[in-house]
Short mmCIF file of C-alpha atoms in Angstrom, two decimals:
data_model
loop_
_atom_site.label_atom_id
_atom_site.label_comp_id
_atom_site.label_asym_id
_atom_site.label_seq_id
_atom_site.Cartn_x
_atom_site.Cartn_y
_atom_site.Cartn_z
CA UNK A 1 1.22 -59.01 39.29
CA UNK A 2 3.13 -59.54 42.52
CA UNK A 3 6.51 -57.93 42.98
CA UNK A 4 9.22 -60.09 44.43
CA UNK A 5 10.91 -57.69 46.83
CA UNK A 6 13.48 -60.31 47.68
CA UNK A 7 14.81 -60.14 44.11
CA UNK A 8 14.75 -56.35 44.04
CA UNK A 9 16.53 -55.81 47.36
CA UNK A 10 19.69 -57.64 46.40
CA UNK A 11 23.20 -56.50 47.28
CA UNK A 12 23.88 -55.68 43.62
CA UNK A 13 20.83 -53.42 43.32
CA UNK A 14 21.63 -51.65 46.58
CA UNK A 15 25.17 -51.02 45.35
CA UNK A 16 23.76 -49.57 42.11
CA UNK A 17 21.48 -47.23 44.06
CA UNK A 18 24.41 -46.14 46.24
CA UNK A 19 26.49 -45.60 43.09
CA UNK A 20 23.82 -43.29 41.62
CA UNK A 21 23.49 -41.34 44.88
CA UNK A 22 27.25 -40.78 45.09
CA UNK A 23 27.37 -39.51 41.49
CA UNK A 24 24.40 -37.21 42.17
CA UNK A 25 26.11 -35.84 45.29
CA UNK A 26 29.39 -35.21 43.44
CA UNK A 27 27.59 -33.39 40.59
CA UNK A 28 25.60 -31.29 43.08
CA UNK A 29 28.72 -30.30 45.01
CA UNK A 30 30.48 -29.48 41.73
CA UNK A 31 27.67 -27.08 40.80
CA UNK A 32 27.87 -25.48 44.27
CA UNK A 33 31.64 -25.22 43.85
CA UNK A 34 31.32 -23.37 40.53
CA UNK A 35 28.39 -21.20 41.54
CA UNK A 36 29.08 -17.48 41.33
CA UNK A 37 32.18 -17.79 39.14
CA UNK A 38 32.91 -17.64 35.45
CA UNK A 39 33.61 -21.36 35.65
CA UNK A 40 29.87 -22.02 35.53
CA UNK A 41 29.93 -20.89 31.90
CA UNK A 42 32.75 -23.35 31.25
CA UNK A 43 30.71 -26.11 32.88
CA UNK A 44 27.90 -25.45 30.42
CA UNK A 45 30.42 -25.58 27.59
CA UNK A 46 31.66 -28.98 28.79
CA UNK A 47 28.09 -30.30 28.77
CA UNK A 48 27.68 -29.04 25.19
CA UNK A 49 30.92 -30.75 24.08
CA UNK A 50 29.78 -34.05 25.61
CA UNK A 51 26.43 -33.78 23.82
CA UNK A 52 28.21 -33.13 20.50
CA UNK A 53 30.52 -36.11 21.19
CA UNK A 54 27.56 -38.46 21.81
CA UNK A 55 25.66 -37.25 18.74
CA UNK A 56 28.71 -37.48 16.45
CA UNK A 57 29.46 -41.02 17.65
CA UNK A 58 25.84 -42.07 17.12
CA UNK A 59 25.69 -40.74 13.54
CA UNK A 60 29.20 -41.91 12.62
CA UNK A 61 30.76 -38.43 12.24
CA UNK A 62 34.28 -39.70 12.82
CA UNK A 63 36.13 -36.42 12.27
CA UNK A 64 33.87 -34.47 14.64
CA UNK A 65 34.09 -37.28 17.19
CA UNK A 66 37.91 -37.28 16.98
CA UNK A 67 38.03 -33.51 17.45
CA UNK A 68 35.78 -33.74 20.52
CA UNK A 69 38.08 -36.44 21.95
CA UNK A 70 41.06 -34.10 21.59
CA UNK A 71 39.17 -31.21 23.21
CA UNK A 72 38.17 -33.44 26.13
CA UNK A 73 41.67 -34.93 26.58
CA UNK A 74 43.52 -31.62 26.58
CA UNK A 75 40.66 -29.60 28.08
CA UNK A 76 40.97 -31.30 31.46
CA UNK A 77 44.53 -30.03 31.88
CA UNK A 78 43.58 -26.56 30.66
CA UNK A 79 40.67 -26.35 33.11
CA UNK A 80 42.86 -27.29 36.07
CA UNK A 81 45.42 -24.62 35.16
CA UNK A 82 42.99 -21.80 34.32
CA UNK A 83 40.52 -22.34 37.13
CA UNK A 84 42.91 -23.39 39.88
CA UNK A 85 41.72 -20.59 42.28
CA UNK A 86 38.06 -21.55 41.85
CA UNK A 87 38.81 -25.25 42.30
CA UNK A 88 40.75 -24.57 45.49
CA UNK A 89 38.00 -22.33 46.84
CA UNK A 90 35.41 -24.97 46.03
CA UNK A 91 37.36 -27.76 47.73
CA UNK A 92 37.79 -25.62 50.83
CA UNK A 93 34.07 -24.86 50.75
CA UNK A 94 33.30 -28.57 50.42
CA UNK A 95 35.36 -29.45 53.46
CA UNK A 96 33.97 -26.82 55.80
CA UNK A 97 30.95 -28.74 56.99
CA UNK A 98 27.93 -30.84 56.27
CA UNK A 99 25.45 -29.99 53.51
CA UNK A 100 22.59 -29.08 55.86
CA UNK A 101 24.79 -26.93 58.11
CA UNK A 102 26.19 -25.06 55.12
CA UNK A 103 22.72 -24.41 53.67
CA UNK A 104 21.46 -23.21 57.03
CA UNK A 105 24.38 -20.80 57.37
CA UNK A 106 23.80 -19.51 53.84
CA UNK A 107 20.13 -18.89 54.61
CA UNK A 108 20.98 -17.05 57.81
CA UNK A 109 23.45 -14.85 55.92
CA UNK A 110 20.87 -14.19 53.18
CA UNK A 111 18.27 -13.16 55.76
CA UNK A 112 20.75 -10.76 57.41
CA UNK A 113 21.52 -9.28 54.00
CA UNK A 114 17.82 -8.81 53.23
CA UNK A 115 17.34 -7.06 56.59
CA UNK A 116 20.20 -4.68 55.78
CA UNK A 117 18.82 -4.00 52.32
CA UNK A 118 15.36 -3.36 53.74
CA UNK A 119 16.70 -0.81 56.22
CA UNK A 120 18.59 1.04 53.49
CA UNK A 121 15.71 0.90 50.99
CA UNK A 122 13.21 2.30 53.48
CA UNK A 123 15.52 5.17 54.48
CA UNK A 124 16.53 6.14 50.94
CA UNK A 125 13.09 5.69 49.39
CA UNK A 126 11.43 8.05 51.88
CA UNK A 127 14.13 10.69 51.28
CA UNK A 128 14.31 10.13 47.50
CA UNK A 129 17.97 9.17 47.51
CA UNK A 130 18.83 7.42 44.25
CA UNK A 131 20.48 4.00 44.57
CA UNK A 132 21.53 1.05 42.40
CA UNK A 133 22.35 -2.27 44.10
CA UNK A 134 23.16 -5.46 42.18
CA UNK A 135 23.25 -8.89 43.83
CA UNK A 136 25.36 -11.54 42.09
CA UNK A 137 23.73 -14.93 41.69
CA UNK A 138 24.89 -17.85 39.53
CA UNK A 139 26.64 -15.82 36.82
CA UNK A 140 29.86 -14.16 37.98
CA UNK A 141 30.07 -10.36 37.79
CA UNK A 142 33.86 -10.07 37.83
CA UNK A 143 33.99 -7.93 34.67
CA UNK A 144 31.76 -5.32 36.32
CA UNK A 145 33.33 -5.64 39.77
CA UNK A 146 36.66 -4.62 38.21
CA UNK A 147 35.15 -1.24 37.25
CA UNK A 148 34.24 -0.33 40.83
CA UNK A 149 36.02 0.72 44.01
CA UNK A 150 36.80 -2.31 46.15
CA UNK A 151 35.22 -2.44 49.61
CA UNK A 152 34.75 -6.14 50.53
CA UNK A 153 32.71 -5.02 53.53
CA UNK A 154 29.95 -6.52 55.61
CA UNK A 155 26.57 -5.44 54.30
CA UNK A 156 24.68 -3.18 56.67
CA UNK A 157 21.86 -0.72 56.09
CA UNK A 158 23.94 2.13 57.48
CA UNK A 159 26.85 1.48 55.10
CA UNK A 160 24.57 1.33 52.06
CA UNK A 161 22.92 4.61 53.07
CA UNK A 162 26.30 6.33 53.48
CA UNK A 163 27.46 5.09 50.08
CA UNK A 164 24.50 6.61 48.23
CA UNK A 165 24.31 9.94 50.06
CA UNK A 166 24.48 12.58 47.25
CA UNK A 167 27.73 14.39 46.51
CA UNK A 168 29.91 11.73 48.11
CA UNK A 169 32.74 9.92 46.24
CA UNK A 170 30.90 6.58 45.96
CA UNK A 171 27.30 7.58 45.27
CA UNK A 172 27.55 7.38 41.47
CA UNK A 173 27.38 3.93 39.92
CA UNK A 174 26.29 0.63 41.40
CA UNK A 175 27.01 -1.32 44.54
CA UNK A 176 27.70 -4.96 43.68
CA UNK A 177 26.94 -7.52 46.37
CA UNK A 178 28.65 -10.90 46.25
CA UNK A 179 28.42 -13.68 48.84
CA UNK A 180 26.23 -11.43 51.03
CA UNK A 181 28.98 -8.79 51.23
CA UNK A 182 29.49 -5.46 49.49
CA UNK A 183 32.21 -6.26 46.96
CA UNK A 184 32.52 -2.83 45.32
CA UNK A 185 30.82 0.53 45.00
CA UNK A 186 30.70 3.00 42.11
CA UNK A 187 30.75 0.17 39.57
CA UNK A 188 29.63 0.62 35.96
CA UNK A 189 26.88 -1.59 34.55
CA UNK A 190 25.94 -2.00 30.87
CA UNK A 191 23.10 0.28 29.74
CA UNK A 192 20.15 -1.33 28.02
CA UNK A 193 19.18 -0.12 24.56
CA UNK A 194 15.65 -1.51 24.85
CA UNK A 195 12.84 0.69 23.55
CA UNK A 196 10.46 -0.93 26.02
CA UNK A 197 11.89 1.01 28.97
CA UNK A 198 9.60 3.96 29.80
CA UNK A 199 11.04 7.33 28.77
CA UNK A 200 10.67 8.79 32.25
CA UNK A 201 13.20 6.31 33.68
CA UNK A 202 16.82 7.38 33.85
CA UNK A 203 20.30 5.90 33.67
CA UNK A 204 20.00 3.82 36.87
CA UNK A 205 17.00 1.93 35.52
CA UNK A 206 18.66 1.41 32.13
CA UNK A 207 21.75 0.03 33.89
CA UNK A 208 19.58 -2.27 36.02
CA UNK A 209 17.79 -3.62 32.96
CA UNK A 210 21.11 -3.84 31.09
CA UNK A 211 22.77 -6.10 33.67
CA UNK A 212 19.62 -8.27 33.77
CA UNK A 213 19.91 -8.79 30.00
CA UNK A 214 23.38 -10.31 30.17
CA UNK A 215 23.43 -12.01 33.61
CA UNK A 216 21.02 -13.52 36.13
CA UNK A 217 21.85 -10.84 38.72
CA UNK A 218 19.09 -9.28 40.81
CA UNK A 219 19.20 -5.48 40.88
CA UNK A 220 17.38 -3.02 43.15
CA UNK A 221 16.79 0.55 41.96
CA UNK A 222 15.55 3.51 44.00
CA UNK A 223 14.38 6.46 41.94
CA UNK A 224 15.90 9.82 42.83
CA UNK A 225 12.85 11.66 41.47
CA UNK A 226 10.01 9.68 43.07
CA UNK A 227 11.57 7.32 45.64
CA UNK A 228 9.97 4.40 43.78
CA UNK A 229 11.52 0.98 44.41
CA UNK A 230 12.07 -1.28 41.39
CA UNK A 231 13.75 -4.65 40.85
CA UNK A 232 15.15 -6.16 37.66
CA UNK A 233 15.94 -9.82 37.00
CA UNK A 234 16.09 -11.90 33.82
CA UNK A 235 15.31 -8.89 31.62
CA UNK A 236 12.16 -8.08 33.62
CA UNK A 237 11.51 -4.74 35.32
CA UNK A 238 9.21 -4.72 38.36
CA UNK A 239 8.19 -1.17 39.33
CA UNK A 240 6.40 0.48 42.21
CA UNK A 241 7.13 -2.23 44.76
CA UNK A 242 5.91 -1.86 48.33
CA UNK A 243 7.99 -3.05 51.26
CA UNK A 244 5.92 -6.22 51.43
CA UNK A 245 6.38 -6.79 47.68
CA UNK A 246 10.16 -6.50 47.53
CA UNK A 247 10.74 -8.43 50.77
CA UNK A 248 8.66 -11.31 49.45
CA UNK A 249 10.55 -11.23 46.14
CA UNK A 250 13.99 -11.07 47.79
CA UNK A 251 13.25 -13.97 50.14
CA UNK A 252 11.92 -16.06 47.26
CA UNK A 253 15.05 -15.42 45.17
CA UNK A 254 17.77 -15.42 47.84
CA UNK A 255 16.64 -17.82 50.58
CA UNK A 256 16.77 -21.55 49.90
CA UNK A 257 13.32 -22.52 51.18
CA UNK A 258 13.86 -26.19 50.35
CA UNK A 259 17.03 -26.23 52.44
CA UNK A 260 15.18 -24.59 55.33
CA UNK A 261 12.43 -27.21 55.11
CA UNK A 262 14.98 -30.04 54.98
CA UNK A 263 16.79 -28.55 57.95
CA UNK A 264 13.54 -28.44 59.95
CA UNK A 265 12.88 -32.09 59.07
CA UNK A 266 16.41 -33.00 60.15
CA UNK A 267 16.06 -31.09 63.42
CA UNK A 268 12.74 -32.83 64.12
CA UNK A 269 14.30 -36.24 63.48
CA UNK A 270 17.29 -35.47 65.71
CA UNK A 271 15.00 -34.24 68.50
CA UNK A 272 12.96 -37.45 68.23
CA UNK A 273 16.13 -39.57 68.46
CA UNK A 274 17.38 -37.51 71.41
CA UNK A 275 14.11 -37.97 73.30
CA UNK A 276 14.19 -41.72 72.65
CA UNK A 277 17.73 -41.95 73.98
CA UNK A 278 16.87 -40.01 77.12
CA UNK A 279 13.80 -42.17 77.67
CA UNK A 280 15.92 -45.32 77.27
CA UNK A 281 18.38 -44.14 79.93
CA UNK A 282 15.58 -43.89 82.44
#
């Protein structure tokens, strides 16, 4: 069977492909816009309502379909009013630069944050200084941030060490990190009631597991008794991590490797074009 590429590469088909790419880009930017806020939960709710609407229409559930129409019609206005700050922040974020530049900047910030965390972890682990550090990811941590003391400071190893020095005002509770910055210190996290947590682990570990049960946050714990480094995420507790172990885990979770690869491909392409242009001028 021979394909007729002339029929496939028509103006109409190219327009359809462009249409799909534009929709994909808008949806992707919308997810980036909502990332790290409570609005991401609303976005999931909207998807659920649309699914219910489609199913009710297909099976002829007229009352359910009518109710979903009303929710959709009035929900748009409600969303704009309630989430106006997040929408504005997202639009500003969208207009700050190209996709590849933004991803590269985010990766650079994540790598600086990991370096600061590593410095603090090494210092506190060797001296058996207890610490609890939670890194916000997709699910917003506003409810827990409100319980802490606001800092909104650049993350450095020295600052983290000073926060957790014993008998200082901020050493109790958790540091919450948002957008690669220290949002608050001395925050309270929910304690897990799980019976699977070993008895020898204390309140810090129960808080770390607790926050991993209700959010997708990544939490680092340093034991005050042993200096052991642990990480919790998605209701999983990883204990006894070496420096190599936790650095590998943090880079895997916090650095967008795909974006870095795409950026390298883009840089290679631009270098190739630049060399061709210089060769043409000669």
